[in-house]
mmCIF file of C-alpha atoms in Angstrom:
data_model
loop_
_atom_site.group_PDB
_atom_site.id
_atom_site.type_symbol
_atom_site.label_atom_id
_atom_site.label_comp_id
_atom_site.label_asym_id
_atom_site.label_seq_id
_atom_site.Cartn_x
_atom_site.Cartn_y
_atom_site.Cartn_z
ATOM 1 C CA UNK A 1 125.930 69.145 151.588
ATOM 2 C CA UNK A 2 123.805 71.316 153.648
ATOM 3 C CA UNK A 3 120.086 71.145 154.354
ATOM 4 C CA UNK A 4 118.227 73.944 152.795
ATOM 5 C CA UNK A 5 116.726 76.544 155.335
ATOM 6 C CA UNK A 6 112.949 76.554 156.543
ATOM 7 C CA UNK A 7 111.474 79.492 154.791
ATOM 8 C CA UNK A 8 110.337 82.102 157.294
ATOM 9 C CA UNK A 9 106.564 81.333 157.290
ATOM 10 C CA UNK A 10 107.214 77.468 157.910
ATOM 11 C CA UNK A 11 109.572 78.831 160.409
ATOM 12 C CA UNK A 12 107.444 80.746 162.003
ATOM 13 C CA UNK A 13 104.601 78.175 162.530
ATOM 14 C CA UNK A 14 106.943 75.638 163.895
ATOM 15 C CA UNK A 15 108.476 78.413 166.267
ATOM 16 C CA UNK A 16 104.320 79.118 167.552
ATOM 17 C CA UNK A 17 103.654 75.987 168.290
ATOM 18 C CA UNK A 18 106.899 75.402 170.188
ATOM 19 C CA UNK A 19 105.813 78.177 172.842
ATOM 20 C CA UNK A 20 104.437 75.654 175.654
ATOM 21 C CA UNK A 21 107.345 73.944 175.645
ATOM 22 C CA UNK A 22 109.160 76.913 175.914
ATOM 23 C CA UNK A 23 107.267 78.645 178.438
ATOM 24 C CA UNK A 24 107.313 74.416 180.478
ATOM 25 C CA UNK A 25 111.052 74.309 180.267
ATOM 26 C CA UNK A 26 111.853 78.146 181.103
ATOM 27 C CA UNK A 27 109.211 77.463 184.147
ATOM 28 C CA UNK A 28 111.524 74.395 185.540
ATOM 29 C CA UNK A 29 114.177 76.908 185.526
ATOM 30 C CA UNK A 30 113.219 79.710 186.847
ATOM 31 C CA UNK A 31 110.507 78.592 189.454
ATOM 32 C CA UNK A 32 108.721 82.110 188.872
ATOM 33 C CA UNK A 33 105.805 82.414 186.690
ATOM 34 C CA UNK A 34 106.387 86.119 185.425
ATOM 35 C CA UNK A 35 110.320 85.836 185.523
ATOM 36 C CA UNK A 36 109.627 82.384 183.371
ATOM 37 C CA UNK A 37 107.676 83.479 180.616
ATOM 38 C CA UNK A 38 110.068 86.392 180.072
ATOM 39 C CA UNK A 39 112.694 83.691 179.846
ATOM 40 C CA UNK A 40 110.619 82.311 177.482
ATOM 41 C CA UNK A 41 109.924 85.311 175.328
ATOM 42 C CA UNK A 42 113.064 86.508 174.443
ATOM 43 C CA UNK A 43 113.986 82.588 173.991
ATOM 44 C CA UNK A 44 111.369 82.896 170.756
ATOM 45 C CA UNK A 45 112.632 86.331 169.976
ATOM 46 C CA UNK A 46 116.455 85.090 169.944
ATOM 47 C CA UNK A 47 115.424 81.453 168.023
ATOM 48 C CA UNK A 48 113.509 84.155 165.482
ATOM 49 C CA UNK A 49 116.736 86.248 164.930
ATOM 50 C CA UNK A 50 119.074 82.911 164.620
ATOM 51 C CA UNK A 51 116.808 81.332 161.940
ATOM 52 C CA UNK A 52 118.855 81.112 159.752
ATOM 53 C CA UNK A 53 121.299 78.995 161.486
ATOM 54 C CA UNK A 54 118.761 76.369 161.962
ATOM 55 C CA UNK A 55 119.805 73.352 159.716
ATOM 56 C CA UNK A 56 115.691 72.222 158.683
ATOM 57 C CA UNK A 57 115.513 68.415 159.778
ATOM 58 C CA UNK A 58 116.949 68.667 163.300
ATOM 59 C CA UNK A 59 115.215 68.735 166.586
ATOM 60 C CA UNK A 60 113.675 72.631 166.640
ATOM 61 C CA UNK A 61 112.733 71.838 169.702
ATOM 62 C CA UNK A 62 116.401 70.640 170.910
ATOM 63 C CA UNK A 63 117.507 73.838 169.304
ATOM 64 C CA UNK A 64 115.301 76.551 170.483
ATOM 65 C CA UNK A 65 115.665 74.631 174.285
ATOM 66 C CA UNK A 66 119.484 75.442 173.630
ATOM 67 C CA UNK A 67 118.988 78.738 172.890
ATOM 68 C CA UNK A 68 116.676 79.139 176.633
ATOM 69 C CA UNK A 69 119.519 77.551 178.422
ATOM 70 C CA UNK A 70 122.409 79.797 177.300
ATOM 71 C CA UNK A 71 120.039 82.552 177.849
ATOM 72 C CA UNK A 72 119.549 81.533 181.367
ATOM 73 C CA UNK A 73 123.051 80.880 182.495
ATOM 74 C CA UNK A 74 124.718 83.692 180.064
ATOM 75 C CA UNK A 75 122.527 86.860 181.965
ATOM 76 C CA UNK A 76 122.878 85.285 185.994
ATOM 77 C CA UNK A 77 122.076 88.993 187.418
ATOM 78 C CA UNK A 78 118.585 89.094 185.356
ATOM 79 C CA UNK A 79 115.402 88.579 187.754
ATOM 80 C CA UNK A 80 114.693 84.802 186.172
ATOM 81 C CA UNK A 81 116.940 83.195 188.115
ATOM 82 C CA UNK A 82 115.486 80.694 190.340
ATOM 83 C CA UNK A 83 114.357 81.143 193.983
ATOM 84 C CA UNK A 84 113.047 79.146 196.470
ATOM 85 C CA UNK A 85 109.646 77.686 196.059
ATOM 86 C CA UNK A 86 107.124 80.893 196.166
ATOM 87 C CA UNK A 87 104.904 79.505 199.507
ATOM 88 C CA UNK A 88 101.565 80.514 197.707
ATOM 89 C CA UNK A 89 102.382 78.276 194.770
ATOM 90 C CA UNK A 90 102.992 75.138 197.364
ATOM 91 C CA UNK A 91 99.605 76.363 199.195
ATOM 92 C CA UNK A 92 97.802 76.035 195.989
ATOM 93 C CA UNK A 93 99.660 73.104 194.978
ATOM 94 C CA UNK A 94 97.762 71.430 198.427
ATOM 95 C CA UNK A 95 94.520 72.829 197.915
ATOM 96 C CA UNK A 96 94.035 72.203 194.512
ATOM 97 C CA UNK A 97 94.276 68.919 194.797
ATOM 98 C CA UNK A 98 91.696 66.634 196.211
ATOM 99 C CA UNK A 99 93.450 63.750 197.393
ATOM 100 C CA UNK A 100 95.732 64.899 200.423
ATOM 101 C CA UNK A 101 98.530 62.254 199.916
ATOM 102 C CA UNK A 102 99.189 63.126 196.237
ATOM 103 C CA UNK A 103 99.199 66.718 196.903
ATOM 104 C CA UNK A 104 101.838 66.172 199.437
ATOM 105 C CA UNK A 105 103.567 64.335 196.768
ATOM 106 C CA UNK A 106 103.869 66.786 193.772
ATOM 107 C CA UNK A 107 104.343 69.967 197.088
ATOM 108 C CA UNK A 108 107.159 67.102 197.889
ATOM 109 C CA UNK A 109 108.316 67.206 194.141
ATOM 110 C CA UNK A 110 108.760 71.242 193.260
ATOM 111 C CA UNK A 111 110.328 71.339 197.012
ATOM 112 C CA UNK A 112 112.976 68.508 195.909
ATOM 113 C CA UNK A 113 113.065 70.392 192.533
ATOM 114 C CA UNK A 114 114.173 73.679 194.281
ATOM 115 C CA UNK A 115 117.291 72.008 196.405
ATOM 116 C CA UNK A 116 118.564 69.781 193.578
ATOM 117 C CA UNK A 117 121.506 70.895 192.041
ATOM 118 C CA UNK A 118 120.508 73.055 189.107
ATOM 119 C CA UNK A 119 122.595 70.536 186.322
ATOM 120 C CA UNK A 120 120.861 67.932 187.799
ATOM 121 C CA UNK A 121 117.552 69.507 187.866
ATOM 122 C CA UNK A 122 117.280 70.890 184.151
ATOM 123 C CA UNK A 123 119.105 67.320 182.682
ATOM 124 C CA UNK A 124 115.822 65.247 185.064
ATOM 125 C CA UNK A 125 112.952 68.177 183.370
ATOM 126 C CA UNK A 126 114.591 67.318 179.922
ATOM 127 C CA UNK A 127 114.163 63.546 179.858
ATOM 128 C CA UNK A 128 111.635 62.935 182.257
ATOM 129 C CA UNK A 129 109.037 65.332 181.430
ATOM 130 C CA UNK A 130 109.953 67.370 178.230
ATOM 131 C CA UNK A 131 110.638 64.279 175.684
ATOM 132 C CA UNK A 132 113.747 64.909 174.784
ATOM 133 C CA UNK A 133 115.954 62.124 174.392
ATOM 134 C CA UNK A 134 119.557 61.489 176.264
ATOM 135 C CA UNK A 135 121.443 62.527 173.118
ATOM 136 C CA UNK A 136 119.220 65.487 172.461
ATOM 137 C CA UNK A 137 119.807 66.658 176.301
ATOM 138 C CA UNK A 138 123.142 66.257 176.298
ATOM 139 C CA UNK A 139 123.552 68.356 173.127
ATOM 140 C CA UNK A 140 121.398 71.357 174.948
ATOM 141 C CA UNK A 141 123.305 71.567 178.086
ATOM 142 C CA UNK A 142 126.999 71.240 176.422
ATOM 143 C CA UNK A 143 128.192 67.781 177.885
ATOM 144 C CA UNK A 144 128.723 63.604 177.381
ATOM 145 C CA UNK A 145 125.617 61.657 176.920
ATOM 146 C CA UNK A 146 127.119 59.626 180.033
ATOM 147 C CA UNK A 147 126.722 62.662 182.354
ATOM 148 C CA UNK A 148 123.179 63.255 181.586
ATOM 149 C CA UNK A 149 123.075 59.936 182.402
ATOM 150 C CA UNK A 150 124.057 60.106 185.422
ATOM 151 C CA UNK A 151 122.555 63.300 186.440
ATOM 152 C CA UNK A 152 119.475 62.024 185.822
ATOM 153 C CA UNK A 153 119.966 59.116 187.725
ATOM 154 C CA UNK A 154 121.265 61.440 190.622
ATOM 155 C CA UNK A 155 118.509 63.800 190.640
ATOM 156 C CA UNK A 156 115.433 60.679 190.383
ATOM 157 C CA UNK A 157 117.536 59.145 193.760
ATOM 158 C CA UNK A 158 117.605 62.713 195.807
ATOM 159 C CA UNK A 159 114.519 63.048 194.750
ATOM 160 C CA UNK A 160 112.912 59.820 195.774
ATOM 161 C CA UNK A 161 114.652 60.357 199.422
ATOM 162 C CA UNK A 162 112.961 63.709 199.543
ATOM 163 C CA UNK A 163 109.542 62.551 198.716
ATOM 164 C CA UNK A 164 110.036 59.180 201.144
ATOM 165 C CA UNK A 165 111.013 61.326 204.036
ATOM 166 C CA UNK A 166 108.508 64.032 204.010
ATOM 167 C CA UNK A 167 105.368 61.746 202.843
ATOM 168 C CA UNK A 168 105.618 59.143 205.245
ATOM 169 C CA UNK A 169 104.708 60.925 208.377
ATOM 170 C CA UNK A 170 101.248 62.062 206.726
ATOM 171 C CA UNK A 171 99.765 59.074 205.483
ATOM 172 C CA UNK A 172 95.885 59.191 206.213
ATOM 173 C CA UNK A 173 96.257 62.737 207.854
ATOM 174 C CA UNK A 174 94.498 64.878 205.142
ATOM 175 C CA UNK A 175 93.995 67.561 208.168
ATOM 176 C CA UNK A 176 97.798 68.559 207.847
ATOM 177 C CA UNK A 177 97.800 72.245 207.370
ATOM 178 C CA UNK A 178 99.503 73.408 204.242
ATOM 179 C CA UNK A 179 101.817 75.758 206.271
ATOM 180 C CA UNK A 180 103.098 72.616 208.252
ATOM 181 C CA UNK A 181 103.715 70.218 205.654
ATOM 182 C CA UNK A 182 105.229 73.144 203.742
ATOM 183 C CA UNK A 183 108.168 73.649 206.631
ATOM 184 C CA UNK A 184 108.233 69.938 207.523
ATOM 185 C CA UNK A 185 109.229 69.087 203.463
ATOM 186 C CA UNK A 186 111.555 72.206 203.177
ATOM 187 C CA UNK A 187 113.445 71.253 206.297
ATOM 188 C CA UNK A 188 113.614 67.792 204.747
ATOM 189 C CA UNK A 189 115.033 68.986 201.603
ATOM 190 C CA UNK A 190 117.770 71.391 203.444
ATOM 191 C CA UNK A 191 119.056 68.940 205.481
ATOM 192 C CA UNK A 192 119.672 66.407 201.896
ATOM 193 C CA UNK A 193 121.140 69.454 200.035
ATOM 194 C CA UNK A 194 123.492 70.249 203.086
ATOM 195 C CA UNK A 195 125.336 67.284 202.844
ATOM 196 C CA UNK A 196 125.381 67.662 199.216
ATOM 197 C CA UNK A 197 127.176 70.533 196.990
ATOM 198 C CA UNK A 198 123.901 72.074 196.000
ATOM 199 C CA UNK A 199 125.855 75.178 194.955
ATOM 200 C CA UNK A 200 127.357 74.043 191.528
ATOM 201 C CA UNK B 1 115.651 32.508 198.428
ATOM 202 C CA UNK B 2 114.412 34.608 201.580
ATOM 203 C CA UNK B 3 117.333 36.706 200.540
ATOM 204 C CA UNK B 4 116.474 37.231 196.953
ATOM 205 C CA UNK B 5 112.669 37.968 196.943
ATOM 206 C CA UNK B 6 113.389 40.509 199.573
ATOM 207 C CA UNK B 7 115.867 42.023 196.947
ATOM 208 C CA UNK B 8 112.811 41.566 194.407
ATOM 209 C CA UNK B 9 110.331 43.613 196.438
ATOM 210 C CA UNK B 10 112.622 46.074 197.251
ATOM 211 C CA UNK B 11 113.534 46.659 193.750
ATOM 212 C CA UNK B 12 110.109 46.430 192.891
ATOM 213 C CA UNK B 13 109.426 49.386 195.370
ATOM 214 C CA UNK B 14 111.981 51.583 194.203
ATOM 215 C CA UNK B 15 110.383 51.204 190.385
ATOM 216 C CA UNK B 16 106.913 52.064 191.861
ATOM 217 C CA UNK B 17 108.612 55.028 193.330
ATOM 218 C CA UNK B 18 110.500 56.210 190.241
ATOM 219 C CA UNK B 19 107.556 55.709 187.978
ATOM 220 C CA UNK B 20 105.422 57.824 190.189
ATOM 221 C CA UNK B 21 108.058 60.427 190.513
ATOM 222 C CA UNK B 22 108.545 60.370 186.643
ATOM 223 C CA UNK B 23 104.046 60.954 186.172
ATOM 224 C CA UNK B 24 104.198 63.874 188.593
ATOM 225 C CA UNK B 25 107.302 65.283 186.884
ATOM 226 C CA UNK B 26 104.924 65.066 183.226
ATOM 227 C CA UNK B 27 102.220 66.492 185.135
ATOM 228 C CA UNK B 28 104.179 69.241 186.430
ATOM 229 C CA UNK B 29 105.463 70.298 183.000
ATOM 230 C CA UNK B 30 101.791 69.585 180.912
ATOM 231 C CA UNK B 31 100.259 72.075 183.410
ATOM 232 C CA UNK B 32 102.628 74.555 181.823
ATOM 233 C CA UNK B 33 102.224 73.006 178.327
ATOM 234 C CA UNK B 34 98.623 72.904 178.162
ATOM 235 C CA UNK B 35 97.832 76.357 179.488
ATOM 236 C CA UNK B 36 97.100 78.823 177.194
ATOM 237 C CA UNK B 37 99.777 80.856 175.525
ATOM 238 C CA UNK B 38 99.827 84.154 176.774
ATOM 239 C CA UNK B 39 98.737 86.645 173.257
ATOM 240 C CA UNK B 40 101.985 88.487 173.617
ATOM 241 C CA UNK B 41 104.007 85.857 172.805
ATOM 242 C CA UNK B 42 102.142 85.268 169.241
ATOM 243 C CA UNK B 43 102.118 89.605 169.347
ATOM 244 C CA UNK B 44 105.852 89.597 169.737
ATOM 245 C CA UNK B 45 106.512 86.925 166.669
ATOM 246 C CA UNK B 46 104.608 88.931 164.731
ATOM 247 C CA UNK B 47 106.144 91.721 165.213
ATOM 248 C CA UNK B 48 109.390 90.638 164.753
ATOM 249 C CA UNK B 49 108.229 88.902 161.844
ATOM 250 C CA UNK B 50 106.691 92.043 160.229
ATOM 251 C CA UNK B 51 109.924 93.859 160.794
ATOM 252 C CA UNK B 52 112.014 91.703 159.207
ATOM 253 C CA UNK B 53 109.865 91.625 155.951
ATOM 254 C CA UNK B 54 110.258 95.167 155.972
ATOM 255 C CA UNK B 55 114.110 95.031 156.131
ATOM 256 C CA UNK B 56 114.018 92.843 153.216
#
């Protein structure tokens, strides 16, 4: 027995009001801005086409997010693939933010973010910040529950080293120049992804 | 027992650590989800929308 379809106006509301999401997730993965909410556009446009493959009752979200990965991976010589951490971005990320040691913190973060390998990075976005569940993630990026598992698990230790390594050094110093800390945390983060396979 | 609680308080570290990670990681993704959304997404749904109602 099979679900009866969405009809396109219901469809089209629950689409709209998936855009943050979509524009959040397609942001994790592509680091740029611009490059991101292109992602993220012709993410909508394809989950528009496909509606009527959606089964009404599922995760839309899970579904649409599956259509943004394949995207991503399926078109590698398009401009949204990730690059390092923009500088200006981890400038503003320091002077936005009034207290000095929690700026260094979330600069620490989208620096880790950058070197972790990218399975590792988009399974961490998915369950730690997007909602999704281990099931759901596992079903967007094509693998065992058991692997997300312990991707996620992966990515939260690398992470934690990153962050230990290149916030210690500051505490109380909120005269560190944005430029320093910025090529103190990136040398921390090369020298955990060279022992690592960040290449997958 | 000296053993153990050192055990405890390093595994009470490592939550601290994890839990702050995990807020940041929210707050990095809500800054996306609560800006805004750019018109042309809505634009290009309607469009596509409007095009398809033709078709049919």
């Amino acid at each position: 027995m099979t679900q009866p379809t969405l009809d396109d106006q219901a469809f089209k509301t629950e689409l709209a009001g998936l855009i943050p999401h979509l524009r959040a997730f397609a942001r994790s993965l592509c680091g740029n801005a611009t490059a991101a909410d292109d992602l993220a556009q012709e993410a909508m446009l394809k989950a528009w086409k496909a509606r009527e493959s959606y089964q009404s009752g599922t995760n839309l979200k899970a579904w649409t997010f599956t259509i943004l990965r394949n995207l991503f991976y399926s078109e590698k010589r398009r401009s949204w693939r990730r690059q390092q951490l923009d500088p200006e971005v981890a400038e503003a990320t320091l002077v936005s933010n009034d207290d000095p040691s929690s700026a260094l913190d979330l600069l620490a973060l989208r620096t880790g973010l950058t070197v972790l390998p990218e399975d590792q990075r988009e399974a961490l976005i998915l369950v730690g910040a997007g909602g999704l569940s281990y099931e759901e993630t596992a079903e967007i990026c094509g693998c065992a529950v058991g692997t997300i598992k312990s991707r996620v698990s992966r990515a939260r230790k690398a992470l934690a080293e990153i962050i230990e390594n290149s916030s210690g050094g500051y505490a109380g110093d909120g005269k560190l120049r944005a430029s320093e800390a910025f090529d103190d945390i990136m040398k921390q983060a090369d020298e955990l992804s060279s022992g690592s396979s960040a290449d997958v | 027992m000296d053993h153990q609680s050192r055990g405890a308080d390093d595994d009470r570290g490592r939550k601290l650590r994890q839990k702050r990670i995990g807020d940041q990681l929210r707050r990095l993704y809500d800054e996306v989800t609560e800006e805004a959304v750019p018109e042309e997404f809505l634009n290009l749904l309607e469009q596509a929308d409007n095009s398809s109602k033709k078709q049919k």
